[in-house]
Short mmCIF file of C-alpha atoms in Angstrom, two decimals:
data_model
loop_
_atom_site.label_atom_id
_atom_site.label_comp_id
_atom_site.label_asym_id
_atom_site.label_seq_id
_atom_site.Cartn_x
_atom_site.Cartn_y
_atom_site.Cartn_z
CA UNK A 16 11.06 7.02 15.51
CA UNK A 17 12.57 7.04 12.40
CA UNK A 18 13.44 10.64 11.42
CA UNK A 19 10.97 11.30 8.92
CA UNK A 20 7.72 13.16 9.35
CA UNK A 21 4.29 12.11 8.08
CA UNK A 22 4.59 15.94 7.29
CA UNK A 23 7.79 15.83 5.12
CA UNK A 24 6.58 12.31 3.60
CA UNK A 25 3.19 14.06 2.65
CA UNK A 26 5.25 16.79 1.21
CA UNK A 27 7.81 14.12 -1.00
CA UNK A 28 4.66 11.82 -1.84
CA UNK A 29 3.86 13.67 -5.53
CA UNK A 30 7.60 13.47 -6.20
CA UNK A 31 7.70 10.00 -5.31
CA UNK A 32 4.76 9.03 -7.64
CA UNK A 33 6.10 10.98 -10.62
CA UNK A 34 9.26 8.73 -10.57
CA UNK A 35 7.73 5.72 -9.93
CA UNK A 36 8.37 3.01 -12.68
CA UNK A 37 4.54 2.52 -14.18
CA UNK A 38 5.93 -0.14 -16.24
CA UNK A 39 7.02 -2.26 -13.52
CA UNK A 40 3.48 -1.92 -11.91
CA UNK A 41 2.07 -3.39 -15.22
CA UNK A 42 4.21 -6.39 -15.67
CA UNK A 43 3.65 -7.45 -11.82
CA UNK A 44 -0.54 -6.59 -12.57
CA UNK A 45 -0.11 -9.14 -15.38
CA UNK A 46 2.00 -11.72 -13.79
CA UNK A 47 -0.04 -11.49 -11.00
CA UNK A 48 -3.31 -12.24 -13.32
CA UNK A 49 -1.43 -14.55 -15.85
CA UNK A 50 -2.49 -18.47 -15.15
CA UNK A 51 0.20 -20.78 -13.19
CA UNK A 52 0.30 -24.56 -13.99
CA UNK A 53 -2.94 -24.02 -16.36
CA UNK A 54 -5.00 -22.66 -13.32
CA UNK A 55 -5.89 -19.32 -12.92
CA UNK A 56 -4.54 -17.11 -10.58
CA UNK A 57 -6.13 -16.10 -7.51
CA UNK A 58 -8.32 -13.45 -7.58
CA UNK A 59 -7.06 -11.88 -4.71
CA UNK A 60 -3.41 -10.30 -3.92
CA UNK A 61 -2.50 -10.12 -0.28
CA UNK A 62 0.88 -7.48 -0.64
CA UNK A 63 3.05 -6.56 2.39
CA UNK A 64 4.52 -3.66 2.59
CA UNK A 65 7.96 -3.28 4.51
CA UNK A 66 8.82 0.21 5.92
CA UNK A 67 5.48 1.46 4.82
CA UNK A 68 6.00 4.99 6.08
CA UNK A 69 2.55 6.87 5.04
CA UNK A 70 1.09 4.23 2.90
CA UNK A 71 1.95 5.80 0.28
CA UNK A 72 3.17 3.40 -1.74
CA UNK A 73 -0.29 1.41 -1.59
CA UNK A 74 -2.42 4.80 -2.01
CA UNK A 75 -0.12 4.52 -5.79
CA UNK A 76 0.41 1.00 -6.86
CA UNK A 77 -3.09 -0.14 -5.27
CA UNK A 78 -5.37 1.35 -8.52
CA UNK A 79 -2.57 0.52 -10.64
CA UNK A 80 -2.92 -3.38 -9.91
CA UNK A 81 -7.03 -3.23 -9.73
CA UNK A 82 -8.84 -6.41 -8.34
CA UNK A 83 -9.09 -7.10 -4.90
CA UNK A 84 -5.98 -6.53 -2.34
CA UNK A 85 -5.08 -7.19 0.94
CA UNK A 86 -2.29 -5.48 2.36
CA UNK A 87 -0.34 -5.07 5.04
CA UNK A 88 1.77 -2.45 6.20
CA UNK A 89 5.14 -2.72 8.42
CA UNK A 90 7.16 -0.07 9.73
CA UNK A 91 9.26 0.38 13.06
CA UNK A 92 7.78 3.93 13.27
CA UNK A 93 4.58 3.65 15.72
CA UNK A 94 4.09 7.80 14.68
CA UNK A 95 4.23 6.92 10.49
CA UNK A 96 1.92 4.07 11.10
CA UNK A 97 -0.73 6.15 13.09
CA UNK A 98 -0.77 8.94 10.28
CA UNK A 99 -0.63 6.13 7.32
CA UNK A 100 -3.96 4.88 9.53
CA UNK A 101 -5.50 7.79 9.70
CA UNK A 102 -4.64 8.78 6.03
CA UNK A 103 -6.01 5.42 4.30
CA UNK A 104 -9.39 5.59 6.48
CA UNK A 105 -10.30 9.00 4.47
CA UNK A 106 -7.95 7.62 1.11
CA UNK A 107 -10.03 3.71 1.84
CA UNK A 108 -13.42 5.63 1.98
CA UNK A 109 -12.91 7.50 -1.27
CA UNK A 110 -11.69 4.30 -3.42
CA UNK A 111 -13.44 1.66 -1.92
CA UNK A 112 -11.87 0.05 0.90
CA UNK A 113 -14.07 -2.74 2.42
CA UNK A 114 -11.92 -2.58 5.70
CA UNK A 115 -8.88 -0.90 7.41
CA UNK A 116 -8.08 -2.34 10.61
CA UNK A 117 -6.07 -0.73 12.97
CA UNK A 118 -2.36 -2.23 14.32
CA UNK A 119 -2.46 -5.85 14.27
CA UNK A 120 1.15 -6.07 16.23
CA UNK A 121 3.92 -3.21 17.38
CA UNK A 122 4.58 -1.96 14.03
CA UNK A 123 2.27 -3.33 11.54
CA UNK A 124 -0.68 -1.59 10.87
CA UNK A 125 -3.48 -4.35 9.97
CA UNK A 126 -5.25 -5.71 6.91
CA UNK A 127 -6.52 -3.16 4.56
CA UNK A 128 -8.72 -4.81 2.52
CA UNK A 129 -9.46 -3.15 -1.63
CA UNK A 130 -12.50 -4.73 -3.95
#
């Protein structure tokens, strides 16, 4: 348990986007894109998120850095990563999530694949 409720980090989650550094989400789309050693880059990002909470972090940055994802999300709160699972089923469904898996090991909830 960490002290914070999927409630009050539903409640913070607007906040938390409005301050979020949109610039920084650019640069890392186009590094991430940019070609390394004269190859391009991989199409795919895998991203891991450490103390995930909600997922709310990925429901923001995910659209921001397009092209297929894989993340995965780590937190020592078994309670935060039930409600993040049960939150990016319904967010995964509306943005086109090919899969969310459920825990993979005590406190990582599994891949959650993006196209």
């Amino acid at each position: 348990m960490s002290g914070f409720s999927a409630e009050w980090l539903a409640r913070r989650e607007p906040h938390d986007a409005a301050a979020r550094a949109t610039e920084l989400a650019g640069l890392l789309r186009t590094s991430s894109s940019a070609t390394r050693n004269g190859e391009p880059a991989r199409a795919s990002r895998a991203i891991v998120d450490l103390g995930a909470g909600s997922g709310a972090n990925l429901r923001w940055l995910a659209a921001r850095l397009g092209g297929e994802q894989a993340w995965l999300l780590v937190d020592h709160d078994a309670g935060l990563l039930a409600a993040a699972e049960n939150a990016l089923l319904r967010w995964g469904t509306a943005h086109g999530a090919s899969s969310v898996r459920g825990p993979a090991h005590d406190g990582e909830l599994g891949e959650i694949v993006l196209a």
